[in-house]
Each structure stands twice: as structure tokens, then as C-alpha cells.
């Protein structure tokens, strides 16, 4: 069944367009999706997934399951960077890089989540709206934790951290803001809002995701050459850490009693790493760290690994455990 | 025509706010900003972080020569911390009637 | 019923996304819709509303009602700037600013019109295609009238007005041109054209409007700080003048015998102010006027007032009068 | 029947928006579709037509008809530049210009193909997926042939042609790459892929084409003033050569035994000229040639001629011959 | 290398056509234009009118020194009326063979 | 502040790769690129090929004065073959601590 799932994932247009983007870079085609088109696509995807999640949430309401999941989500977002930090510190011997990469892996990748959600849809499996709230809530904490780690452990240079700026960057950056805003609007307008907005948020969704993954393929492939400089340790880290985090996530999902679709999304959130919000925050707050390390690992290894192998693999594990 | 100085700064766009503040504080209240500047530089290990990171910006400001030293003082710490370049050139200004005297 | 209408307007996804945009500015999130995406959206909305209006017009044909409405529309576009000018001149003691603001309020805001049309659609009310012709015809005259007012009343500086340029700017600026062009194409291709183009012009319409209002919220909120400098007089003007103009519009609509949907759109045209075409024209032709006055009032006060309170309020008035 | 077909083509929203774009330039409206929106549209159209073609191909499979068509397509792409070159050389007395224009006419215009395909759809006629493969395969050969012609016939300056660069430009430029890539993905994912991607690739298709033709109208009209400098010979060439090539194409289609829809697309491929890929390649490889000659003829004469008169005319011819 | 002058003009994009015409009339037939320039300047009460208004443009033209005085004469009235800045710098030109002699 | 040279190149974007290579080879490892530059120039018969062709780019690089002659040698053949302009200006650099010594 595992290989079946992987195959059906691989024969997905969206995933194939991701490969096509990578191929374009390898054969040196001049294919590119010019700025700001990818930005438009990502705004659209965030708005659509947030709104959809909100509408679902307005139907199901809040339950103890929802609250438990949220607690679990925030806990993972805070704990993952801590243990990642100590592993990385040991492997890299550089506190700044370790903290920045740790923060990256504690946060999430919205596109990985969205790819997983459309994989579920294809398999005819459903998920609950509150998972989108988790997506929104897991993006920011790792930024704060990463910065605390730097302040505690790094050799003290003349660091004057502007916490107000950091908090704004963490909790009000455009993706978190748009996601939560759309979720709330979905909750407020409910079924009626969905009716008038769904031709836009539903029918284009898969197509825009496909186009966006084409671009992600281009971007990820361009990062691959950076991996020469990152070394074997970091490459291993960026595959093993997602696997480990996904396993922890699956365990937690089982404890909480999530359904299989929600469990997959939860494990994907744990396994994914941020390649936009956290890197931008780290570059601003920990300029001592080397951006090519945390961007390349998240983007050129963990992201492709998750959407190609990870998503079907985690689902396989979940189906084994739940059945 | 009057002699002025042309200040040009290239830096990552997340520094833009801080750089403009620094210009303002040192008495330069007019400037222009060009966005979406791609760049490459030599500093070991750091590379350009294209789309996934914020782009570079190019700031141009013309000012009276007297302000230069205070500008340099205000800008230098930002460059030290976040990177970026700052260059100064001589220029002649075609003054128009509406110009505010500095 | 009034409060009901306002509430149902407020629980509209599009209006809520407008608020979300404003909120983003107030909390200093870095959310932005990068150029030229908003431009694409506005081209789309103009093309879609123009085409739809043309198709409707091809069905209904021209009647005396149509011609009367057009005469009323052009008259309002010419008279509103005149009385506005004298009020503003009295309040501002500046002929240039008075003329520029007067022109702004004599013209229209296509997005306000489109928001009203989608509000009607949600309530299950219809409107006629010729209202789109009014939209197109009411944009330009105020520019000419404003310039005539400057030439008649303002202290004569060395003004050499290039009338050919002014006329081109007034009647051939991109929004008027695209609107009229799409209208004509809609008339020419009729039902058959609608069939092949409607998946594009109908199904995306509300979604694009939502996205566009998100951007309008961002832009309007950024303008709000300018209002400190405009003074109480102008802020009062930019709420009371739309109310007055809407009332006049409703009266005219009643006289002509328009149906409720058409009457709402007509009153909205009278009440709205231009924040794109006219400001651009004024900046070019009356450089003496202060743009932050005419842009901020139209954008940061009148536009939000109309889409949030105005549209449901005018409809309430119309339903009272018509019933 | 001919005039009927032309009329039904002219009353097409997409064609009318093309005229609207031209009109905007003639009356000096400031209408423009800002970059990179047209690029987004062209990527979308290539992706959609490629994917659709691939899905069709996965249903029909490869047959001797398919292979014969492909051989015919590639032959035309290689032979057209050769005879065009000698005609142009005689008329222009400039080897560089002759080679560059010849290459332009040997290659194809994807938008003309797409416009023809949507014309077929409107008439309720179908075409086969393998025609999209022809589209992809006919773009590149002319670039190589053009360069060979220069090397054989032009006065030998210090030309060091970098063939690896030329080949990459010819076969891996973004439009060929995206087209073939989407075709292959369509073949791989078949019916299942079409189901999930078709709301995106089908429903928006005509609307995006309409918008794109509006932009093409703007671009083509701006080129028209260049025609003063090109001279009567080149203008005649850019109408007569497509007619001749279309006739040859129709003859070949008849020989192979293509159905009417496929025959139209084949003749359109033969008749159309490249105004993007080939000019870019020629500017790089034959900098001695004057770009305004090869761009203007392809864009301001041949493109409008084909989409307005050519497409219905060729179909008329085909229907006469096939019936 | 030859000595030339570098003219750089920053102005609202609606002036672009007029500015280019002025350059052409004073004998400068080559130029480059960068669009989407954001700016801020001091002139009382006027502020940058971001998206809702037209953006600024940045025009660069290199020319022989003799043309400068006629350019300044042609440009200044436009700046007086509509605002914008014009600055002139010395530069060295790397002449290429294809260059038209001015 | 140190004296440096400012190299600015305007050329069609398809030459970008070759120009950057030329800069690199002559020892200039830092530069900035602005895209989407529109332009017009005089060269007979050739006109700007807006959207349908590739746009111009604007390359700026600051370097130590000694490198200028080797840069000019590397750039000139490219300009001869494909067109474009290259100009050199004097500038003062505000050195920041992180700067790599050239
Ligand atoms: N010598 C230079 N000439 C031109 N641009 C430069 C130079 N050095 C740095 N830059 C630009 O400044 C940006 C930021 O540099 P940095 O902050 O030092 O990484 C680079 O990406 C380049 O765009
Ligand atoms: N001293 C300056 N330095 C750089 N840019 C300026 C300066 N003064 C004005 N500008 C630019 O010129 C634009 C138009 O100025 P104005 O027309 O005077 O409002 C401003 O928005 C800025 O982009
Ligand atoms: N004198 C000049 N001043 C400013 N830009 C120029 C000048 N000459 C040429 N250019 C720019 O360089 C581009 C390429 O020129 P060329 O390759 O000679 O066709 C032109 O499109 C202009 O953008
Ligand atoms: Na994670
Ligand atoms: Na009005
Ligand atoms: Na052809």
C-alpha cells in the first residue's frame, strides 16, 4: 500500500509540475515565473485555505479535541526548536547557525500543508477546519524560541534585540496575518460566505497550487547547489529530523484521537520547515547566522522530501496505526 | 546649478525602514527608492537569497555637501550590522523654483 | 430592516476582507498585494462588469428609460462639481483645492459600483445593463467641469491648458476606455459571447472583488493618517456630500421610475468619488492643488463610508420610498 | 459560407478584444496590461494547451497518423525557412535580415494556434491531442536552419557561434519547455489528472485568451508604425507567405488524411510566424539583422492577418476540399 | 574613454513623455528609463501618492558635455511646473565601435 | 572613505550573463542588477523592442580604481557585438567593517 500511495502521489499533476520546475533548472531552460506572480499565488492559497478552514470551523464549532490539538500544536512548535538546537549545536559547532536552523524546523511550511490537504482531497479523505488554525498557530512560536536560544547560549555580542519588532515579525507577518484573518472571516460568514466565494477559493485551488509548485521546483532546484557547502551532517538532519518530528506528531495525534486526515496534516505540520517567514525573521534578528544554511536545507531538501515521499509515507504509517 | 552630493545605498530591503530613518535623522528628507534589485557580493558564505528572501533596494538621495559626514555616521553602523553598500558622488543640481531651501 | 441590511452587508466576505486590509495597516503587518496585481484585478473587474452590462443591454435594448437615465447621469456628473466647488471654496479658501476636490466628487468610483452590484446579487435583486453605461459616462465630465471652474475662478497664473490632452485624459483613460470597449463587445456578441466568456467573467468575479477590496483596505488605511492635515471641514464634507448626492440620486431615480436595483446603483454613482482617474487628471492639469486632500478624502473617508454604511443605507431609503 | 465563418470569427469576444487593444493604441488611450501579467497569461495558456493535449494523447495513443503528422510538421519547419530565405534575399539584398525573417516564418505562433483551437471549439469541432505535439516540435527547427543559412551564405565576419547555446535556446526556451513538459504530464496523469486540474485549465482558458489578445492588440498596434520602414516587399511577403504556407499545409494534411479540425490547426501552424522565441534567438545569434524587420512583420501583419482572416479562410478551404 | 555628462532625472511618471520630448529637442536621442521608483520629498503638503497615483520614473541619459546647457534650459520649466529633480554628473564613456558619432 | 570607481552598464538583458562573467573574470565579484529598464537609442534602424523582446538591464558595480582598465577590455568586445553602454564615474565608498579587503 505504501508504494501505491507514493505512486498515486507521484502521478499527481501538481507534484509532476514540481519536478518539471526542477528539471527546468537542471537543463538550464530559461523558464521562470516572474515576480510578483508567485507572491499572488501564495496569497491566494493562504486566503483560500484559511477561509475554507474557517467555514468548516463555523460548522463544527470548538470541542475539547480542537483545544487539545491546538495545545499539542503549540507545544510542538516550542519544543522542536529546543531539541533541534542541541543536536545542531553539537553537529555544527556554531550557536547562531544552530538557533536559526532550529527555528526553521520548529515552524511550518504552508505549501506542504496545502499539498497534503489536496492529496487528502484526491483520496476522498476529509480533514477538519481547526487544522488550519494549527497551521496558523505553529508558524510563529519557533521564531521567539530561536531568539531566546541565541540569547541564552550564544557568545554575547552587543545584541540589542528589539522585542517589539520581533514579536510583530513573528505574529503579524503577512502569511500568519492573512491566514488567521481569512480563518476568522470564514468563521464569521460561514455557509453563506462559502457559497459566494467558493467558485474562487475552491475551483482554482488545485490549479494555482500546481502553478505554485512549478515555481517551487524552480526555486528549490536553484538552492541545490548550495548543499555542497552545507555538508553531510545538515543534509542528514534535514531528512531525519522531519521523519522524527512526523513520528512524534503521529504519536500525539493518536493520543488526542484525531481522525486519519487530521492526523496526516498534524504530522506534516510537525515535519515541515519554514523557508519564508522564519528565514526572513532570522536574517533580521540573528544576522550572524548564515542564511544559505537554513534556507537551503528547508527548501532544497526538506520541502521536496516531504511533498514527494513524506506525505504518502506518513499517511501509510497513520493508516497502519489507526486500523 | 549648485554642487550637491549624491548618496547611493544598496542594501537588503528589510533594512529600508532603518536606513530611511537614519537619513531623516541626519537631515535628509528627500530620497528615491528603487526596489527589486538583484545583487551578488563577496562576503564569505553569504549568498544572494533571491525570491525566498527579501530583495535588495537601491536608495538615491541628493543633499547639500555639509550633511555628508553626519549621514555617514548614521549609516555606517547599519551597514556594519546588516551589510549593504553606501557610496557618495559629486553632482550638480538643476534647481527648480519650487525647491525648498535646505 | 436598515440594521439588518447593514449587518448582512458587514457579514459579506468582501467587506470583511476590506476591514482585514485596514487592520493589517493598523497593526503594522507587512501584508501587501504587490504591484501590478491590483491593476490586474481592476482591469478584470472593469472588463467583466462592462461585458456583462453590454450583454444585458443587447437583450433589453434602448428604451426611453435608458435615455432618461443617461441624461440624468451626465447631468449629475456636471452639476455635482459645481455646487461642491462653491461649498469647498467657502470652507477651504483655496480655489485650486476646491476645484480638484469638486471634480473628484462629481466623478465616480467603479469599485463602489461593483461592490453595490454584488450586494444586489447577494440579495437576489437584479439591475439593468444600461447602468454600466451610466458608470462609464459619469467618470469623465467632472474632469472637464473642474478645469473650467479653475479657469473661471482661480487667480490667473500662466496656465496654458492643453485641452486636447485634457480631453484625452478624461475620455480615453484606461478605465473609461476598457469599460466602454467591453460594454460594446458585450452588446455585439450578446448571449453567444456570454456563454463562452462567462466562466471567466462570472465565476471569478466575487473572488477578485474580495481580493481587490483587501487591497483597497490596505490603501485606504494608509491614507487615514493624512486626514489629520485635512481638517474637520473636509472630513465632514466627505461624509455629508455623498449622503446629499445619494439623496438627490434617489429622488431622480424615483422621477425616472427606475426599479429598486437600478435606483441603488444610480444613487451609489452619485454618492461615490473618484480616487484614481480624477486625481491623476487633476495632478496633471491643476498641479497647484494638494493631492493629499483630494485623494485622502475620496479614499480614506468616502469610499469606506459608501461600501460599509452607504450602500445598505441607500437601499433602505429606496425600499421605503418605492414600497 | 466563407463570409459566414469570417463573421462568426469577428463576433468572437477574444477577437473583438484584440481590436479593442489596437484601438487603444490608435486613439492614444493609456490602457496597458502591465508586465508581468501578459507573461503569466502566456505561461497559463501554454500549460493548459499542453496539458490538455497530453490528456487527449493518453486516450488516443500513438498511431501512424500521429507519426506522419509529426514528420510533416518537422519537415515544414525545416523547409519553410529555406525557400523563404531565397525569396527574402532576392527582395531585401541582405543575407542577415533574410535569414532572420526566414527563421521567424518557419517557426510558429502558439497564440495563433490557441486562437484557432478555441475557434474550433466554438464551432463544435474537435481536434486531436497530437496536434499540440506538432505545435511544440515546430517551434525550434527554424532557429537552427536560420543559423545554418547565415553561416552558409552570409559574408563571413568573425562569427564564433556557440552551438550549445543555440541548441539550448532553440529546444529549451521556456515556451517549448513548458509546452512539452505539460504535454508529458498530461500523458502521464491522463483522465484522472484532467479531472482535478480541468477547472483551472478549461474554465479560465477562453477568458485568459481574451485578456491575452487584448494585450496582443496593444503590442501589435505599437509595431504598426515600424512598417513604414519595412517597405512594401516585406508587407506583401508577410501576407502572401502565410497564405502559401497554409495552402501547402492543407495539401499535406489532405495527403496524410487528417480530420478537418486537425487540418485547420496544421495549416495554422504552417502559416504562423514566431514573434517571441525566434526573435529572441535571432537577436542573440544574428545580431547583424535588424530586429524591427522580423518582429514587426510577424507581429503587426502576419499575426493579425492569421487570427482575423486566416483562420476562417483556411477552414473554408479545408471544408471545400474535404467535403 | 571619452568624457561625457550623465543626466539623471527623477519625476512623476506622468511627466515622462514631456521630459523625453525635452531631451529629444535639446539633442539627446538616447536614454534609459527605470519605472516604479518610490520617493519622498519635502515640498510642503505634498506627499508621495503611492499606488493610487502614478509612480515616479528615473531617467538616465549620457551625452556630450556641450549639450548640457540646452538640456537644462529645456528641463527646468517642466520641473518648475510639475516637480521632480535633475542632476548632472561627470562620467567616462567606454565607446564601442557601433556607436554613432554625436 | 575610500576612492572607488563606479561602473554602470546598460544593455539588453540577454547579455546579462556574459557581462557578469566578464566582470567576474576581470576581478569584480560584487555587483547589483536592476531589471526592466526601458530605453531608446540612436543606432540606425534598431529600435527598442519592448515587451516582445527581452528588456534592458542596468548593472552597477563599485570597484577599486586599478581594475578599471581590465574591466574595459573585457566589456568592450561585448558592447561591440551586442550593443549597450558602459560608463565609469568616481565615487567615495563608505567602508563598513564586514567588508572584504580587495
Ligand atoms: N561592490 C558592489 N557593487 C555593487 N553592488 C554591490 C557591491 N557590493 C555589494 N553590493 C550590493 O549590495 C547587496 C547587499 O550586500 P551585502 O549586504 O554586503 O550582502 C548585494 O546583494 C549587492 O546587490
Ligand atoms: N533630494 C532628492 N534625492 C532623491 N530623490 C529626490 C529628491 N528630491 C525629490 N526626489 C524624488 O523626486 C520625486 C518627485 O519630487 P517632486 O516632484 O518634487 O514631488 C520624489 O518623490 C522623489 O522620488
Ligand atoms: N546615451 C545613453 N544614455 C542612456 N542610456 C542609453 C544611452 N545609449 C544607450 N542607452 C541604453 O542602452 C540600451 C541598449 O542600447 P543598444 O544596445 O545600443 O541598442 C538602450 O535601449 C538604452 O536603454
Ligand atoms: Na515543523
Ligand atoms: Na459622484
Ligand atoms: Na510557420
Short mmCIF file of C-alpha atoms in Angstrom, two decimals, chain A residues 44-308:
data_model
loop_
_atom_site.label_atom_id
_atom_site.label_comp_id
_atom_site.label_asym_id
_atom_site.label_seq_id
_atom_site.Cartn_x
_atom_site.Cartn_y
_atom_site.Cartn_z
CA UNK A 44 -4.37 33.21 -2.89
CA UNK A 45 -3.53 29.83 -1.34
CA UNK A 46 -3.36 31.27 2.17
CA UNK A 47 -6.61 33.15 1.73
CA UNK A 48 -8.38 30.12 0.28
CA UNK A 49 -7.17 27.57 2.84
CA UNK A 50 -7.80 29.99 5.71
CA UNK A 51 -11.29 30.82 4.53
CA UNK A 52 -12.18 27.19 3.91
CA UNK A 53 -10.87 26.23 7.34
CA UNK A 54 -12.92 28.99 8.94
CA UNK A 55 -16.09 27.89 7.21
CA UNK A 56 -15.53 24.31 8.38
CA UNK A 57 -14.81 25.55 11.89
CA UNK A 58 -18.08 27.50 11.92
CA UNK A 59 -19.88 24.24 11.22
CA UNK A 60 -18.07 22.01 13.69
CA UNK A 61 -17.55 24.54 16.50
CA UNK A 62 -14.99 24.22 19.25
CA UNK A 63 -14.63 20.93 21.08
CA UNK A 64 -12.13 19.53 23.55
CA UNK A 65 -10.50 17.74 20.59
CA UNK A 66 -9.92 21.10 18.94
CA UNK A 67 -8.39 22.62 22.06
CA UNK A 68 -6.20 19.60 22.68
CA UNK A 69 -4.89 19.73 19.12
CA UNK A 70 -4.09 23.38 19.47
CA UNK A 71 -2.19 22.78 22.70
CA UNK A 72 -0.30 19.94 21.04
CA UNK A 73 0.48 22.11 18.03
CA UNK A 74 1.87 25.00 20.03
CA UNK A 75 3.86 22.63 22.23
CA UNK A 76 5.48 21.02 19.21
CA UNK A 77 6.30 24.45 17.78
CA UNK A 78 8.09 25.31 21.02
CA UNK A 79 9.81 22.01 21.76
CA UNK A 80 11.05 21.06 18.29
CA UNK A 81 13.42 24.07 18.10
CA UNK A 82 14.85 23.23 21.53
CA UNK A 83 15.91 19.68 20.82
CA UNK A 84 16.88 20.58 17.27
CA UNK A 85 19.11 23.30 18.65
CA UNK A 86 21.13 20.95 20.82
CA UNK A 87 21.54 18.43 18.03
CA UNK A 88 22.62 21.14 15.59
CA UNK A 89 24.93 22.79 18.08
CA UNK A 90 26.68 19.51 18.56
CA UNK A 91 26.94 18.91 14.82
CA UNK A 92 27.74 22.41 13.61
CA UNK A 93 29.68 23.94 16.49
CA UNK A 94 28.04 27.28 15.76
CA UNK A 95 25.38 28.64 18.07
CA UNK A 96 23.96 31.18 15.64
CA UNK A 97 23.50 28.74 12.78
CA UNK A 98 22.12 26.13 15.17
CA UNK A 99 19.50 28.51 16.55
CA UNK A 100 18.43 29.75 13.15
CA UNK A 101 18.06 26.26 11.66
CA UNK A 102 16.29 25.06 14.80
CA UNK A 103 13.74 27.85 14.47
CA UNK A 104 13.23 26.93 10.82
CA UNK A 105 12.33 23.35 11.69
CA UNK A 106 10.12 24.34 14.59
CA UNK A 107 7.96 26.40 12.26
CA UNK A 108 5.91 25.08 9.34
CA UNK A 109 5.58 25.28 5.56
CA UNK A 110 2.10 26.29 4.48
CA UNK A 111 2.61 24.91 0.97
CA UNK A 112 3.49 21.47 2.33
CA UNK A 113 0.29 21.58 4.38
CA UNK A 114 -1.75 22.66 1.38
CA UNK A 115 -0.19 19.96 -0.80
CA UNK A 116 -1.11 17.40 1.86
CA UNK A 117 -4.66 18.74 2.02
CA UNK A 118 -5.09 18.38 -1.71
CA UNK A 119 -3.59 14.88 -1.54
CA UNK A 120 -6.28 14.01 1.03
CA UNK A 121 -8.95 15.50 -1.20
CA UNK A 122 -7.80 13.37 -4.11
CA UNK A 123 -8.01 10.24 -1.96
CA UNK A 124 -11.51 11.28 -0.92
CA UNK A 125 -10.45 11.80 2.69
CA UNK A 126 -11.56 14.83 4.68
CA UNK A 127 -9.99 16.97 7.38
CA UNK A 128 -11.33 19.45 9.90
CA UNK A 129 -11.21 23.21 9.75
CA UNK A 130 -9.36 23.53 13.03
CA UNK A 131 -6.26 22.05 11.42
CA UNK A 132 -5.91 25.35 9.57
CA UNK A 133 -5.86 27.10 12.95
CA UNK A 134 -2.98 24.83 13.92
CA UNK A 135 -1.21 25.78 10.71
CA UNK A 136 -1.53 29.44 11.66
CA UNK A 137 -0.53 28.93 15.29
CA UNK A 138 2.55 26.83 14.58
CA UNK A 139 4.25 29.38 12.35
CA UNK A 140 5.37 31.94 14.95
CA UNK A 141 6.48 30.40 18.27
CA UNK A 142 9.69 28.95 16.86
CA UNK A 143 10.91 32.43 15.94
CA UNK A 144 10.65 33.51 19.59
CA UNK A 145 12.17 30.28 20.87
CA UNK A 146 15.05 30.57 18.41
CA UNK A 147 15.85 34.04 19.60
CA UNK A 148 15.70 33.05 23.25
CA UNK A 149 18.12 30.23 22.49
CA UNK A 150 20.55 32.66 20.90
CA UNK A 151 20.35 34.97 23.85
CA UNK A 152 20.90 32.18 26.33
CA UNK A 153 23.63 30.25 24.62
CA UNK A 154 25.44 32.38 22.08
CA UNK A 155 28.60 34.30 22.90
CA UNK A 156 27.24 37.67 23.90
CA UNK A 157 27.98 40.28 21.29
CA UNK A 158 26.46 43.74 21.55
CA UNK A 159 22.99 42.44 20.85
CA UNK A 160 20.18 44.84 21.47
CA UNK A 161 17.11 42.86 20.47
CA UNK A 162 14.04 44.92 19.75
CA UNK A 163 11.43 42.52 21.12
CA UNK A 164 8.50 44.55 19.87
CA UNK A 165 9.86 44.22 16.36
CA UNK A 166 10.49 40.51 16.79
CA UNK A 167 7.01 39.87 18.12
CA UNK A 168 5.45 41.82 15.28
CA UNK A 169 7.53 39.92 12.76
CA UNK A 170 6.56 36.63 14.41
CA UNK A 171 2.84 37.11 14.86
CA UNK A 172 1.90 39.69 12.27
CA UNK A 173 3.94 38.71 9.26
CA UNK A 174 1.83 38.64 6.14
CA UNK A 175 1.27 34.89 5.93
CA UNK A 176 0.19 34.42 9.56
CA UNK A 177 -1.92 37.55 9.38
CA UNK A 178 -3.70 36.63 6.15
CA UNK A 179 -4.23 33.04 7.27
CA UNK A 180 -5.78 33.99 10.61
CA UNK A 181 -7.74 36.84 9.06
CA UNK A 182 -9.21 34.57 6.40
CA UNK A 183 -9.99 31.92 9.01
CA UNK A 184 -11.89 34.43 11.13
CA UNK A 185 -13.77 35.71 8.09
CA UNK A 186 -14.64 32.13 7.22
CA UNK A 187 -15.99 31.58 10.74
CA UNK A 188 -17.98 34.82 10.63
CA UNK A 189 -19.57 34.36 7.22
CA UNK A 190 -19.98 30.58 7.39
CA UNK A 191 -22.00 28.65 4.86
CA UNK A 192 -23.40 31.78 3.21
CA UNK A 193 -19.96 33.28 2.64
CA UNK A 194 -18.69 29.98 1.27
CA UNK A 195 -21.46 29.91 -1.29
CA UNK A 196 -20.48 33.20 -2.88
CA UNK A 197 -16.72 32.87 -2.51
CA UNK A 198 -16.25 29.18 -3.27
CA UNK A 199 -16.10 29.40 -7.08
CA UNK A 200 -12.97 31.38 -6.42
CA UNK A 201 -11.50 29.54 -3.44
CA UNK A 202 -12.39 26.01 -4.50
CA UNK A 203 -12.28 25.75 -8.26
CA UNK A 204 -8.99 27.49 -8.82
CA UNK A 205 -7.31 25.95 -5.79
CA UNK A 206 -5.68 22.95 -7.35
CA UNK A 207 -4.64 24.84 -10.45
CA UNK A 208 -2.98 27.61 -8.50
CA UNK A 209 -1.25 25.03 -6.30
CA UNK A 210 0.04 23.34 -9.44
CA UNK A 211 1.43 26.57 -10.81
CA UNK A 212 2.92 27.43 -7.45
CA UNK A 213 4.64 24.06 -7.15
CA UNK A 214 6.11 24.59 -10.62
CA UNK A 215 7.69 27.74 -9.23
CA UNK A 216 8.75 25.97 -6.03
CA UNK A 217 10.51 23.41 -8.18
CA UNK A 218 12.46 26.18 -9.88
CA UNK A 219 13.36 27.80 -6.57
CA UNK A 220 14.26 24.56 -4.80
CA UNK A 221 16.47 23.35 -7.62
CA UNK A 222 18.40 26.63 -7.64
CA UNK A 223 19.16 26.03 -3.98
CA UNK A 224 20.51 22.55 -4.51
CA UNK A 225 23.98 23.69 -5.47
CA UNK A 226 24.23 25.38 -2.05
CA UNK A 227 24.04 21.97 -0.46
CA UNK A 228 27.65 21.27 -1.38
CA UNK A 229 28.63 23.78 1.25
CA UNK A 230 26.23 22.61 3.93
CA UNK A 231 27.86 19.26 4.46
CA UNK A 232 26.57 15.77 5.06
CA UNK A 233 25.53 16.42 8.64
CA UNK A 234 22.99 19.06 7.70
CA UNK A 235 21.61 17.09 4.78
CA UNK A 236 21.07 14.08 7.02
CA UNK A 237 19.50 16.35 9.62
CA UNK A 238 17.05 17.78 7.11
CA UNK A 239 15.70 14.34 6.24
CA UNK A 240 15.91 12.58 9.61
CA UNK A 241 14.54 15.43 11.69
CA UNK A 242 11.30 15.67 9.65
CA UNK A 243 10.90 11.90 9.92
CA UNK A 244 11.37 12.04 13.67
CA UNK A 245 9.07 15.04 14.08
CA UNK A 246 6.42 13.38 11.93
CA UNK A 247 6.62 10.27 14.10
CA UNK A 248 6.18 12.34 17.26
CA UNK A 249 3.31 14.14 15.57
CA UNK A 250 1.63 10.88 14.63
CA UNK A 251 2.00 9.66 18.21
CA UNK A 252 0.44 12.83 19.59
CA UNK A 253 -2.37 12.65 17.03
CA UNK A 254 -3.10 9.10 18.16
CA UNK A 255 -3.16 10.17 21.82
CA UNK A 256 -5.56 13.02 21.09
CA UNK A 257 -7.66 10.70 18.97
CA UNK A 258 -7.57 12.64 15.72
CA UNK A 259 -9.09 11.13 12.59
CA UNK A 260 -6.69 9.95 9.88
CA UNK A 261 -6.97 13.06 7.68
CA UNK A 262 -6.31 15.41 10.57
CA UNK A 263 -3.51 13.17 11.79
CA UNK A 264 -1.78 13.42 8.43
CA UNK A 265 -1.98 17.18 8.44
CA UNK A 266 -0.71 17.33 12.00
CA UNK A 267 2.27 15.13 11.22
CA UNK A 268 3.01 17.19 8.12
CA UNK A 269 2.99 20.36 10.21
CA UNK A 270 5.48 18.82 12.61
CA UNK A 271 7.66 17.52 9.79
CA UNK A 272 7.79 20.63 7.66
CA UNK A 273 10.20 23.53 7.95
CA UNK A 274 9.68 27.19 7.16
CA UNK A 275 11.55 28.64 4.19
CA UNK A 276 9.95 32.08 4.08
CA UNK A 277 8.75 33.59 7.35
CA UNK A 278 11.41 32.19 9.67
CA UNK A 279 14.38 32.83 7.37
CA UNK A 280 13.24 36.43 6.93
CA UNK A 281 12.92 36.82 10.71
CA UNK A 282 16.26 35.14 11.37
CA UNK A 283 18.09 37.27 8.87
CA UNK A 284 16.81 40.29 10.72
CA UNK A 285 17.29 39.11 14.28
CA UNK A 286 20.26 36.74 14.02
CA UNK A 287 22.33 38.31 11.22
CA UNK A 288 25.31 36.29 12.44
CA UNK A 289 23.81 33.07 11.08
CA UNK A 290 24.45 32.03 7.51
CA UNK A 291 21.19 32.23 5.55
CA UNK A 292 22.26 29.78 2.88
CA UNK A 293 22.34 27.05 5.55
CA UNK A 294 18.81 27.46 6.84
CA UNK A 295 17.21 28.35 3.55
CA UNK A 296 18.80 25.56 1.52
CA UNK A 297 18.09 22.76 3.95
CA UNK A 298 14.45 23.73 4.38
CA UNK A 299 13.87 24.44 0.73
CA UNK A 300 16.08 22.09 -1.25
CA UNK A 301 15.87 19.01 0.98
CA UNK A 302 13.03 19.02 3.50
CA UNK A 303 10.39 20.55 1.28
CA UNK A 304 10.85 18.18 -1.69
CA UNK A 305 11.29 15.23 0.67
CA UNK A 306 8.02 15.99 2.41
CA UNK A 307 5.87 16.54 -0.64
CA UNK A 308 7.27 13.62 -2.60
#
